[in-house]
Amino acid sequence: MSKFLNKKYLTLEAYTPGEQPKDMQYVKLNTNESPYPPSDNVLNAVNRDSVAKLNLYPDPECKELKQAMADLYGVGTKNVFLSNGSDDILNFFFMAFCDGEEHPVIYPNISYGFYSVYSKLHGADAREIPLCEDFSINIEDYCKNDANVVIANPNAPTGLALTLDQIERILISNPDRLVLIDEAYVDFGAESAVSLISEYDNLLVVGTFSKSRSMAGARLGFAFANENIIADLEKIKYSTNPYNINRLTLIAGKAAIEDNDYYMDNCKKIQDTRNYTIAKLRELGFDVTDSKANFIFAKSYAISGEALYRELKKRGILVRHFSNSLICEYNRITVGNDEQMKKFIRETANILERKIEL
Ligand SMILES: *Cc1c(COP(=O)(O)O)cnc(C)c1O
């Protein structure tokens, strides 16, 4: 740290991304990326001609991609916001709407790590609401607090999902507060709340191309809401970096939307692989949540979470372990392709000195 850093950032704790070690080739099951590549349409659209135009700024209004998103999701273009990854949108949300005691914010104590990082970054009055023992969210906790609400649905890293009825209850009970539903994993088996934005002017639904659309490396996030909320987000974007989505990503995003069936088929494959892997882990005696995401959250009674993480790493498999004492017996395992998950199961059985048929 230099002596020049602003005082307000002295105690800021930055987010820790999943490790990307280069010492050997790992089966990477630690950052919830898709095991499947972008579609042919995307590979063809990002070509020599599009690279040749990199001397020109991208369209700050993202008109074409906004239109494609609006058509696909059945909303107006004024209800769509696009940004450089959904982390960017979460950052804008905290910057725009959460500030001190007048605009407090609540979210589950076990959830996506960035919520607390952005809270501190923007000086929000943030409160973490404990999950129930089984990691489920008690809706009542979010109905009686006069605060903005942030919930990942499905939640990370538990994979558990809320129903639309439950989300609606939260929306109805907080008419003067914003409710952000982070749908990074919604395409893997939960219900999207997008259909509710016309009814509730306090709902902001956030999504990403990073997980279900195989574009983590392109950085593209989106949000749907009432047009006034979108206008506020645009104001923040135009006050920071109007060109925050580059030309190639805009082209790739539009091509991906045109190939939506390819991605939704991949999501089905990932769900099948997930359910198979969960069944095998249960055979091995693991406690596994009922994940509706592209990851599995599991603990063994035979080995600690950290020891399993370390043993798997030695065998060339990376999973995500969290040191938080509430979940340190668990690991979060991204669902890869069938071959990767068979290797994961085989090595896990070896570590536990168990036999299993695949
Ligand atoms: C991965 C993830 C994001 C971030 O996605 P990007 O679009 O890659 O920034 C946001 N929220 C949750 C819950 C995630 O898991």
mmCIF file of C-alpha atoms and ligand atoms in Angstrom:
data_model
loop_
_atom_site.group_PDB
_atom_site.id
_atom_site.type_symbol
_atom_site.label_atom_id
_atom_site.label_comp_id
_atom_site.label_asym_id
_atom_site.label_seq_id
_atom_site.Cartn_x
_atom_site.Cartn_y
_atom_site.Cartn_z
ATOM 1 C CA MET A 1 0.000 0.000 0.000
ATOM 2 C CA SER A 2 1.309 3.452 -0.822
ATOM 3 C CA LYS A 3 1.031 6.443 1.463
ATOM 4 C CA PHE A 4 -1.189 8.064 -1.164
ATOM 5 C CA LEU A 5 -4.215 5.770 -0.941
ATOM 6 C CA ASN A 6 -7.450 7.485 0.111
ATOM 7 C CA LYS A 7 -8.182 6.910 3.766
ATOM 8 C CA LYS A 8 -11.629 5.489 3.024
ATOM 9 C CA TYR A 9 -9.994 2.550 1.218
ATOM 10 C CA LEU A 10 -7.487 1.613 3.926
ATOM 11 C CA THR A 11 -9.655 -1.224 5.268
ATOM 12 C CA LEU A 12 -11.150 -2.289 1.931
ATOM 13 C CA GLU A 13 -10.840 -6.042 1.392
ATOM 14 C CA ALA A 14 -10.725 -6.910 -2.285
ATOM 15 C CA TYR A 15 -12.528 -9.899 -3.808
ATOM 16 C CA THR A 16 -10.417 -13.048 -4.229
ATOM 17 C CA PRO A 17 -11.023 -14.648 -7.648
ATOM 18 C CA GLY A 18 -10.693 -18.423 -8.018
ATOM 19 C CA GLU A 19 -7.068 -19.475 -8.527
ATOM 20 C CA GLN A 20 -5.702 -19.906 -12.064
ATOM 21 C CA PRO A 21 -2.460 -21.853 -11.461
ATOM 22 C CA LYS A 22 -0.198 -22.449 -14.477
ATOM 23 C CA ASP A 23 2.140 -25.119 -13.024
ATOM 24 C CA MET A 24 0.234 -27.946 -14.707
ATOM 25 C CA GLN A 25 -2.904 -28.627 -16.763
ATOM 26 C CA TYR A 26 -5.798 -28.890 -14.357
ATOM 27 C CA VAL A 27 -9.354 -30.043 -14.774
ATOM 28 C CA LYS A 28 -10.739 -26.640 -13.852
ATOM 29 C CA LEU A 29 -13.857 -26.979 -11.751
ATOM 30 C CA ASN A 30 -13.342 -23.877 -9.626
ATOM 31 C CA THR A 31 -14.777 -20.792 -11.361
ATOM 32 C CA ASN A 32 -18.121 -21.955 -12.796
ATOM 33 C CA GLU A 33 -17.139 -21.461 -16.426
ATOM 34 C CA SER A 34 -18.915 -23.481 -19.119
ATOM 35 C CA PRO A 35 -17.061 -26.594 -20.353
ATOM 36 C CA TYR A 36 -18.534 -25.911 -23.822
ATOM 37 C CA PRO A 37 -17.102 -23.378 -26.299
ATOM 38 C CA PRO A 38 -19.029 -20.445 -27.803
ATOM 39 C CA SER A 39 -21.232 -21.381 -30.791
ATOM 40 C CA ASP A 40 -19.982 -21.409 -34.396
ATOM 41 C CA ASN A 41 -21.976 -18.256 -35.036
ATOM 42 C CA VAL A 42 -19.890 -16.437 -32.409
ATOM 43 C CA LEU A 43 -16.604 -17.854 -33.733
ATOM 44 C CA ASN A 44 -17.487 -16.651 -37.233
ATOM 45 C CA ALA A 45 -18.774 -13.219 -36.181
ATOM 46 C CA VAL A 46 -15.598 -12.260 -34.327
ATOM 47 C CA ASN A 47 -13.342 -12.322 -37.345
ATOM 48 C CA ARG A 48 -10.661 -10.385 -39.214
ATOM 49 C CA ASP A 49 -13.194 -7.794 -40.374
ATOM 50 C CA SER A 50 -14.415 -7.057 -36.864
ATOM 51 C CA VAL A 51 -10.863 -6.883 -35.483
ATOM 52 C CA ALA A 52 -9.968 -4.508 -38.346
ATOM 53 C CA LYS A 53 -12.420 -1.965 -36.921
ATOM 54 C CA LEU A 54 -10.824 -1.796 -33.500
ATOM 55 C CA ASN A 55 -9.524 1.666 -34.348
ATOM 56 C CA LEU A 56 -13.126 2.858 -33.853
ATOM 57 C CA TYR A 57 -14.935 3.224 -30.533
ATOM 58 C CA PRO A 58 -17.785 0.778 -29.899
ATOM 59 C CA ASP A 59 -21.439 1.944 -29.844
ATOM 60 C CA PRO A 60 -21.938 3.291 -26.287
ATOM 61 C CA GLU A 61 -25.710 2.745 -26.611
ATOM 62 C CA CYS A 62 -25.191 -0.933 -27.588
ATOM 63 C CA LYS A 63 -28.287 -0.564 -29.770
ATOM 64 C CA GLU A 64 -28.127 -3.808 -31.747
ATOM 65 C CA LEU A 65 -27.389 -6.046 -28.793
ATOM 66 C CA LYS A 66 -30.033 -4.301 -26.681
ATOM 67 C CA GLN A 67 -32.606 -4.926 -29.392
ATOM 68 C CA ALA A 68 -31.616 -8.602 -29.604
ATOM 69 C CA MET A 69 -31.874 -8.995 -25.808
ATOM 70 C CA ALA A 70 -35.213 -7.153 -25.689
ATOM 71 C CA ASP A 71 -36.636 -9.420 -28.415
ATOM 72 C CA LEU A 72 -35.394 -12.615 -26.788
ATOM 73 C CA TYR A 73 -36.647 -11.748 -23.294
ATOM 74 C CA GLY A 74 -39.858 -10.035 -24.378
ATOM 75 C CA VAL A 75 -39.155 -6.590 -22.871
ATOM 76 C CA GLY A 76 -38.609 -3.094 -24.311
ATOM 77 C CA THR A 77 -35.142 -1.810 -25.190
ATOM 78 C CA LYS A 78 -35.562 0.834 -22.452
ATOM 79 C CA ASN A 79 -35.803 -2.015 -19.949
ATOM 80 C CA VAL A 80 -32.363 -3.388 -20.875
ATOM 81 C CA PHE A 81 -28.984 -2.363 -19.476
ATOM 82 C CA LEU A 82 -25.678 -3.833 -20.688
ATOM 83 C CA SER A 83 -22.265 -3.630 -19.107
ATOM 84 C CA ASN A 84 -18.783 -5.099 -18.878
ATOM 85 C CA GLY A 85 -19.718 -8.256 -16.968
ATOM 86 C CA SER A 86 -22.467 -8.438 -14.374
ATOM 87 C CA ASP A 87 -19.938 -7.566 -11.663
ATOM 88 C CA ASP A 88 -19.890 -4.145 -13.283
ATOM 89 C CA ILE A 89 -23.672 -3.893 -12.892
ATOM 90 C CA LEU A 90 -23.534 -4.981 -9.255
ATOM 91 C CA ASN A 91 -20.898 -2.289 -8.698
ATOM 92 C CA PHE A 92 -23.162 0.315 -10.335
ATOM 93 C CA PHE A 93 -26.101 -0.865 -8.222
ATOM 94 C CA PHE A 94 -24.238 -0.300 -4.971
ATOM 95 C CA MET A 95 -22.827 2.990 -6.268
ATOM 96 C CA ALA A 96 -26.223 4.276 -7.408
ATOM 97 C CA PHE A 97 -28.634 2.963 -4.793
ATOM 98 C CA CYS A 98 -26.855 1.950 -1.567
ATOM 99 C CA ASP A 99 -25.352 4.671 0.527
ATOM 100 C CA GLY A 100 -25.204 5.107 4.290
ATOM 101 C CA GLU A 101 -28.159 4.798 6.657
ATOM 102 C CA GLU A 102 -30.732 6.279 4.315
ATOM 103 C CA HIS A 103 -30.197 3.566 1.715
ATOM 104 C CA PRO A 104 -29.233 0.411 3.614
ATOM 105 C CA VAL A 105 -28.877 -2.971 1.940
ATOM 106 C CA ILE A 106 -29.321 -6.575 3.111
ATOM 107 C CA TYR A 107 -28.183 -9.879 1.612
ATOM 108 C CA PRO A 108 -27.585 -13.437 2.867
ATOM 109 C CA ASN A 109 -24.475 -14.033 4.996
ATOM 110 C CA ILE A 110 -23.508 -16.856 2.649
ATOM 111 C CA SER A 111 -23.676 -15.606 -0.912
ATOM 112 C CA TYR A 112 -21.619 -14.092 -3.710
ATOM 113 C CA GLY A 113 -18.515 -12.477 -2.182
ATOM 114 C CA PHE A 114 -18.737 -9.316 -4.230
ATOM 115 C CA TYR A 115 -21.832 -8.023 -2.402
ATOM 116 C CA SER A 116 -19.823 -7.233 0.717
ATOM 117 C CA VAL A 117 -16.835 -5.937 -1.279
ATOM 118 C CA TYR A 118 -19.020 -3.433 -3.156
ATOM 119 C CA SER A 119 -20.821 -2.496 0.067
ATOM 120 C CA LYS A 120 -17.508 -1.487 1.628
ATOM 121 C CA LEU A 121 -16.264 0.166 -1.550
ATOM 122 C CA HIS A 122 -19.301 2.454 -1.625
ATOM 123 C CA GLY A 123 -19.780 2.946 2.105
ATOM 124 C CA ALA A 124 -23.143 1.189 2.171
ATOM 125 C CA ASP A 125 -24.890 0.388 5.435
ATOM 126 C CA ALA A 126 -24.956 -3.367 4.778
ATOM 127 C CA ARG A 127 -26.375 -6.133 6.916
ATOM 128 C CA GLU A 128 -25.869 -9.840 6.343
ATOM 129 C CA ILE A 129 -28.903 -12.014 7.083
ATOM 130 C CA PRO A 130 -28.039 -15.546 8.282
ATOM 131 C CA LEU A 131 -29.234 -18.438 6.144
ATOM 132 C CA CYS A 132 -31.206 -21.238 7.827
ATOM 133 C CA GLU A 133 -29.280 -24.335 8.978
ATOM 134 C CA ASP A 134 -30.035 -26.109 5.718
ATOM 135 C CA PHE A 135 -28.702 -23.072 3.781
ATOM 136 C CA SER A 136 -32.174 -22.057 2.646
ATOM 137 C CA ILE A 137 -33.280 -18.410 2.627
ATOM 138 C CA ASN A 138 -36.058 -17.462 5.041
ATOM 139 C CA ILE A 139 -38.193 -15.088 2.970
ATOM 140 C CA GLU A 140 -39.670 -13.413 6.060
ATOM 141 C CA ASP A 141 -36.219 -12.028 6.919
ATOM 142 C CA TYR A 142 -36.278 -10.002 3.714
ATOM 143 C CA CYS A 143 -39.867 -8.785 4.077
ATOM 144 C CA LYS A 144 -39.616 -7.092 7.456
ATOM 145 C CA ASN A 145 -36.459 -5.066 6.851
ATOM 146 C CA ASP A 146 -36.720 -1.578 5.428
ATOM 147 C CA ALA A 147 -33.688 -1.964 3.157
ATOM 148 C CA ASN A 148 -32.649 -2.723 -0.403
ATOM 149 C CA VAL A 149 -32.382 -6.467 -0.953
ATOM 150 C CA VAL A 150 -29.752 -8.373 -2.942
ATOM 151 C CA ILE A 151 -30.295 -12.091 -3.523
ATOM 152 C CA ALA A 152 -28.586 -14.447 -5.957
ATOM 153 C CA ASN A 153 -31.143 -16.881 -7.384
ATOM 154 C CA PRO A 154 -30.002 -19.629 -7.393
ATOM 155 C CA ASN A 155 -27.791 -18.629 -4.489
ATOM 156 C CA ALA A 156 -24.024 -19.114 -4.656
ATOM 157 C CA PRO A 157 -22.302 -21.241 -3.492
ATOM 158 C CA THR A 158 -25.258 -23.262 -2.172
ATOM 159 C CA GLY A 159 -27.082 -23.655 -5.508
ATOM 160 C CA LEU A 160 -30.487 -23.404 -3.797
ATOM 161 C CA ALA A 161 -33.217 -21.518 -5.653
ATOM 162 C CA LEU A 162 -36.243 -19.459 -4.634
ATOM 163 C CA THR A 163 -39.582 -19.683 -6.443
ATOM 164 C CA LEU A 164 -41.110 -16.690 -8.232
ATOM 165 C CA ASP A 165 -43.840 -16.588 -5.570
ATOM 166 C CA GLN A 166 -41.203 -16.124 -2.891
ATOM 167 C CA ILE A 167 -39.508 -13.339 -4.861
ATOM 168 C CA GLU A 168 -42.865 -11.661 -5.386
ATOM 169 C CA ARG A 169 -43.492 -11.664 -1.640
ATOM 170 C CA ILE A 170 -40.241 -9.797 -1.102
ATOM 171 C CA LEU A 171 -41.110 -7.295 -3.860
ATOM 172 C CA ILE A 172 -44.582 -6.633 -2.447
ATOM 173 C CA SER A 173 -43.297 -6.097 1.078
ATOM 174 C CA ASN A 174 -40.607 -3.577 -0.001
ATOM 175 C CA PRO A 175 -42.355 -1.178 -2.411
ATOM 176 C CA ASP A 176 -40.049 1.710 -1.480
ATOM 177 C CA ARG A 177 -36.862 -0.342 -1.663
ATOM 178 C CA LEU A 178 -35.057 -1.993 -4.550
ATOM 179 C CA VAL A 179 -34.816 -5.760 -4.869
ATOM 180 C CA LEU A 180 -31.897 -7.004 -6.985
ATOM 181 C CA ILE A 181 -32.138 -10.619 -8.137
ATOM 182 C CA ASP A 182 -28.758 -11.836 -9.404
ATOM 183 C CA GLU A 183 -29.585 -14.535 -11.973
ATOM 184 C CA ALA A 184 -26.029 -15.547 -12.932
ATOM 185 C CA TYR A 185 -27.097 -19.220 -12.738
ATOM 186 C CA VAL A 186 -30.805 -19.063 -13.566
ATOM 187 C CA ASP A 187 -30.511 -20.942 -16.897
ATOM 188 C CA PHE A 188 -29.481 -24.137 -15.087
ATOM 189 C CA GLY A 189 -32.881 -24.861 -13.591
ATOM 190 C CA ALA A 190 -34.406 -21.920 -11.685
ATOM 191 C CA GLU A 191 -37.212 -19.553 -12.706
ATOM 192 C CA SER A 192 -36.294 -16.122 -14.036
ATOM 193 C CA ALA A 193 -37.958 -13.065 -12.513
ATOM 194 C CA VAL A 194 -37.717 -11.074 -15.770
ATOM 195 C CA SER A 195 -41.457 -11.498 -16.340
ATOM 196 C CA LEU A 196 -42.094 -9.488 -13.153
ATOM 197 C CA ILE A 197 -40.365 -6.253 -14.173
ATOM 198 C CA SER A 198 -43.486 -4.804 -15.816
ATOM 199 C CA GLU A 199 -45.439 -5.334 -12.611
ATOM 200 C CA TYR A 200 -42.887 -4.225 -10.025
ATOM 201 C CA ASP A 201 -40.988 -0.953 -10.421
ATOM 202 C CA ASN A 202 -38.637 -1.934 -7.578
ATOM 203 C CA LEU A 203 -37.196 -5.043 -9.269
ATOM 204 C CA LEU A 204 -33.775 -5.225 -10.916
ATOM 205 C CA VAL A 205 -32.870 -8.553 -12.532
ATOM 206 C CA VAL A 206 -29.169 -9.045 -13.344
ATOM 207 C CA GLY A 207 -27.711 -11.686 -15.667
ATOM 208 C CA THR A 208 -24.445 -12.615 -17.351
ATOM 209 C CA PHE A 209 -23.047 -14.242 -20.496
ATOM 210 C CA SER A 210 -20.244 -15.745 -18.380
ATOM 211 C CA LYS A 211 -21.861 -18.984 -17.239
ATOM 212 C CA SER A 212 -24.687 -20.331 -19.425
ATOM 213 C CA ARG A 213 -23.478 -18.556 -22.590
ATOM 214 C CA SER A 214 -19.823 -19.635 -22.508
ATOM 215 C CA MET A 215 -18.435 -16.079 -22.633
ATOM 216 C CA ALA A 216 -16.667 -15.508 -19.298
ATOM 217 C CA GLY A 217 -13.643 -14.210 -21.194
ATOM 218 C CA ALA A 218 -15.644 -11.626 -23.161
ATOM 219 C CA ARG A 219 -17.094 -9.814 -20.103
ATOM 220 C CA LEU A 220 -20.747 -9.169 -20.831
ATOM 221 C CA GLY A 221 -23.502 -8.636 -18.275
ATOM 222 C CA PHE A 222 -27.100 -7.463 -18.610
ATOM 223 C CA ALA A 223 -29.948 -6.226 -16.459
ATOM 224 C CA PHE A 224 -33.707 -5.803 -16.830
ATOM 225 C CA ALA A 225 -35.869 -3.329 -14.924
ATOM 226 C CA ASN A 226 -38.349 -0.504 -15.096
ATOM 227 C CA GLU A 227 -36.986 2.181 -17.443
ATOM 228 C CA ASN A 228 -36.314 4.679 -14.647
ATOM 229 C CA ILE A 229 -33.977 2.268 -12.890
ATOM 230 C CA ILE A 230 -32.254 1.556 -16.221
ATOM 231 C CA ALA A 231 -31.867 5.325 -16.786
ATOM 232 C CA ASP A 232 -30.144 5.630 -13.379
ATOM 233 C CA LEU A 233 -27.728 2.831 -14.288
ATOM 234 C CA GLU A 234 -27.020 4.498 -17.658
ATOM 235 C CA LYS A 235 -26.244 7.730 -15.801
ATOM 236 C CA ILE A 236 -23.637 5.927 -13.697
ATOM 237 C CA LYS A 237 -22.202 4.191 -16.766
ATOM 238 C CA TYR A 238 -21.920 7.470 -18.686
ATOM 239 C CA SER A 239 -20.275 9.032 -15.626
ATOM 240 C CA THR A 240 -17.593 6.357 -15.471
ATOM 241 C CA ASN A 241 -16.916 4.683 -18.829
ATOM 242 C CA PRO A 242 -19.508 4.947 -21.637
ATOM 243 C CA TYR A 243 -17.487 2.588 -23.849
ATOM 244 C CA ASN A 244 -17.239 -0.157 -21.271
ATOM 245 C CA ILE A 245 -18.274 -2.954 -23.659
ATOM 246 C CA ASN A 246 -15.741 -3.412 -26.432
ATOM 247 C CA ARG A 247 -16.611 -3.923 -30.112
ATOM 248 C CA LEU A 248 -15.735 -7.625 -30.206
ATOM 249 C CA THR A 249 -17.844 -8.422 -27.166
ATOM 250 C CA LEU A 250 -20.858 -6.572 -28.608
ATOM 251 C CA ILE A 251 -20.545 -8.641 -31.796
ATOM 252 C CA ALA A 252 -20.043 -11.900 -29.897
ATOM 253 C CA GLY A 253 -23.025 -11.178 -27.635
ATOM 254 C CA LYS A 254 -25.386 -10.562 -30.537
ATOM 255 C CA ALA A 255 -24.190 -13.707 -32.337
ATOM 256 C CA ALA A 256 -24.714 -15.721 -29.136
ATOM 257 C CA ILE A 257 -28.284 -14.484 -28.766
ATOM 258 C CA GLU A 258 -28.968 -15.579 -32.354
ATOM 259 C CA ASP A 259 -27.789 -19.062 -31.332
ATOM 260 C CA ASN A 260 -29.802 -19.238 -28.139
ATOM 261 C CA ASP A 261 -30.900 -22.860 -28.688
ATOM 262 C CA TYR A 262 -27.290 -24.044 -28.737
ATOM 263 C CA TYR A 263 -26.695 -22.515 -25.305
ATOM 264 C CA MET A 264 -29.944 -23.745 -23.815
ATOM 265 C CA ASP A 265 -29.098 -27.280 -25.049
ATOM 266 C CA ASN A 266 -25.732 -26.986 -23.322
ATOM 267 C CA CYS A 267 -27.527 -25.945 -20.138
ATOM 268 C CA LYS A 268 -29.630 -29.126 -20.335
ATOM 269 C CA LYS A 269 -26.493 -31.230 -20.799
ATOM 270 C CA ILE A 270 -24.903 -29.514 -17.807
ATOM 271 C CA GLN A 271 -27.998 -30.212 -15.690
ATOM 272 C CA ASP A 272 -27.874 -33.922 -16.645
ATOM 273 C CA THR A 273 -24.165 -34.084 -15.807
ATOM 274 C CA ARG A 274 -24.831 -32.254 -12.536
ATOM 275 C CA ASN A 275 -27.577 -34.644 -11.476
ATOM 276 C CA TYR A 276 -25.434 -37.674 -12.350
ATOM 277 C CA THR A 277 -22.487 -36.271 -10.360
ATOM 278 C CA ILE A 278 -24.681 -35.440 -7.373
ATOM 279 C CA ALA A 279 -26.019 -39.017 -7.330
ATOM 280 C CA LYS A 280 -22.466 -40.428 -7.406
ATOM 281 C CA LEU A 281 -21.326 -38.104 -4.611
ATOM 282 C CA ARG A 282 -24.286 -39.208 -2.479
ATOM 283 C CA GLU A 283 -23.262 -42.824 -3.142
ATOM 284 C CA LEU A 284 -19.884 -41.848 -1.701
ATOM 285 C CA GLY A 285 -21.578 -40.542 1.419
ATOM 286 C CA PHE A 286 -21.456 -36.824 0.632
ATOM 287 C CA ASP A 287 -23.989 -34.334 1.868
ATOM 288 C CA VAL A 288 -25.010 -32.441 -1.293
ATOM 289 C CA THR A 289 -27.435 -29.535 -1.649
ATOM 290 C CA ASP A 290 -30.214 -29.629 -4.248
ATOM 291 C CA SER A 291 -28.322 -27.396 -6.667
ATOM 292 C CA LYS A 292 -30.142 -25.660 -9.502
ATOM 293 C CA ALA A 293 -26.875 -24.111 -10.737
ATOM 294 C CA ASN A 294 -23.859 -25.268 -12.794
ATOM 295 C CA PHE A 295 -21.982 -26.167 -9.632
ATOM 296 C CA ILE A 296 -22.344 -28.661 -6.812
ATOM 297 C CA PHE A 297 -21.976 -27.835 -3.128
ATOM 298 C CA ALA A 298 -20.894 -30.892 -1.174
ATOM 299 C CA LYS A 299 -19.327 -32.063 2.047
ATOM 300 C CA SER A 300 -17.941 -35.427 3.088
ATOM 301 C CA TYR A 301 -18.077 -36.787 6.627
ATOM 302 C CA ALA A 302 -14.913 -38.787 5.896
ATOM 303 C CA ILE A 303 -12.544 -35.928 5.011
ATOM 304 C CA SER A 304 -12.419 -32.196 5.727
ATOM 305 C CA GLY A 305 -13.350 -29.756 2.986
ATOM 306 C CA GLU A 306 -9.861 -28.347 2.888
ATOM 307 C CA ALA A 307 -8.121 -31.737 2.778
ATOM 308 C CA LEU A 308 -10.335 -32.882 -0.087
ATOM 309 C CA TYR A 309 -9.600 -29.665 -1.983
ATOM 310 C CA ARG A 310 -5.824 -30.195 -1.479
ATOM 311 C CA GLU A 311 -5.882 -33.889 -2.416
ATOM 312 C CA LEU A 312 -7.870 -33.174 -5.575
ATOM 313 C CA LYS A 313 -5.443 -30.412 -6.532
ATOM 314 C CA LYS A 314 -2.499 -32.827 -6.201
ATOM 315 C CA ARG A 315 -4.348 -35.070 -8.651
ATOM 316 C CA GLY A 316 -4.872 -32.260 -11.138
ATOM 317 C CA ILE A 317 -8.439 -31.244 -10.267
ATOM 318 C CA LEU A 318 -9.265 -27.738 -9.059
ATOM 319 C CA VAL A 319 -12.404 -27.121 -7.017
ATOM 320 C CA ARG A 320 -13.326 -24.055 -4.941
ATOM 321 C CA HIS A 321 -12.857 -24.167 -1.180
ATOM 322 C CA PHE A 322 -13.976 -21.281 1.058
ATOM 323 C CA SER A 323 -12.275 -20.671 4.397
ATOM 324 C CA ASN A 324 -15.430 -19.099 5.934
ATOM 325 C CA SER A 325 -16.049 -21.288 9.011
ATOM 326 C CA LEU A 326 -19.775 -21.683 8.173
ATOM 327 C CA ILE A 327 -19.010 -23.526 4.944
ATOM 328 C CA CYS A 328 -15.388 -24.693 5.285
ATOM 329 C CA GLU A 329 -16.403 -28.367 5.313
ATOM 330 C CA TYR A 330 -17.859 -27.946 1.825
ATOM 331 C CA ASN A 331 -16.401 -27.553 -1.625
ATOM 332 C CA ARG A 332 -18.009 -25.893 -4.624
ATOM 333 C CA ILE A 333 -17.467 -28.038 -7.701
ATOM 334 C CA THR A 334 -18.228 -26.576 -11.137
ATOM 335 C CA VAL A 335 -20.088 -28.976 -13.416
ATOM 336 C CA GLY A 336 -17.785 -29.711 -16.352
ATOM 337 C CA ASN A 337 -18.402 -32.187 -19.166
ATOM 338 C CA ASP A 338 -19.102 -35.896 -18.493
ATOM 339 C CA GLU A 339 -15.475 -36.916 -18.870
ATOM 340 C CA GLN A 340 -14.251 -34.272 -16.443
ATOM 341 C CA MET A 341 -16.852 -35.203 -13.855
ATOM 342 C CA LYS A 342 -16.045 -38.915 -14.148
ATOM 343 C CA LYS A 343 -12.421 -38.096 -13.478
ATOM 344 C CA PHE A 344 -13.510 -35.992 -10.499
ATOM 345 C CA ILE A 345 -15.654 -38.826 -9.090
ATOM 346 C CA ARG A 346 -12.945 -41.427 -9.721
ATOM 347 C CA GLU A 347 -10.277 -39.362 -7.948
ATOM 348 C CA THR A 348 -12.611 -38.500 -5.082
ATOM 349 C CA ALA A 349 -13.360 -42.208 -4.584
ATOM 350 C CA ASN A 350 -9.608 -42.921 -4.653
ATOM 351 C CA ILE A 351 -8.941 -40.269 -2.016
ATOM 352 C CA LEU A 352 -11.647 -41.788 0.200
ATOM 353 C CA GLU A 353 -10.355 -45.297 -0.602
ATOM 354 C CA ARG A 354 -13.778 -46.242 -1.871
ATOM 355 C CA LYS A 355 -14.906 -48.161 -4.936
ATOM 356 C CA ILE A 356 -17.533 -46.734 -7.268
ATOM 357 C CA GLU A 357 -18.979 -47.735 -10.629
ATOM 358 C CA LEU A 358 -19.216 -45.003 -13.244
HETATM 359 C C1 LIG B 1 -20.131 -15.295 -11.765
HETATM 360 C C2 LIG B 1 -21.098 -14.437 -11.014
HETATM 361 C C3 LIG B 1 -21.281 -13.096 -11.330
HETATM 362 C C4 LIG B 1 -20.333 -12.356 -12.223
HETATM 363 O O1 LIG B 1 -20.437 -12.558 -13.515
HETATM 364 P P1 LIG B 1 -19.606 -11.713 -14.576
HETATM 365 O O2 LIG B 1 -20.665 -11.366 -15.559
HETATM 366 O O3 LIG B 1 -18.569 -12.642 -15.083
HETATM 367 O O4 LIG B 1 -19.034 -10.480 -13.935
HETATM 368 C C5 LIG B 1 -22.270 -12.385 -10.671
HETATM 369 N N1 LIG B 1 -23.006 -12.952 -9.701
HETATM 370 C C6 LIG B 1 -22.834 -14.218 -9.341
HETATM 371 C C7 LIG B 1 -23.660 -14.796 -8.252
HETATM 372 C C8 LIG B 1 -21.861 -14.995 -9.975
HETATM 373 O O5 LIG B 1 -21.630 -16.237 -9.572
#
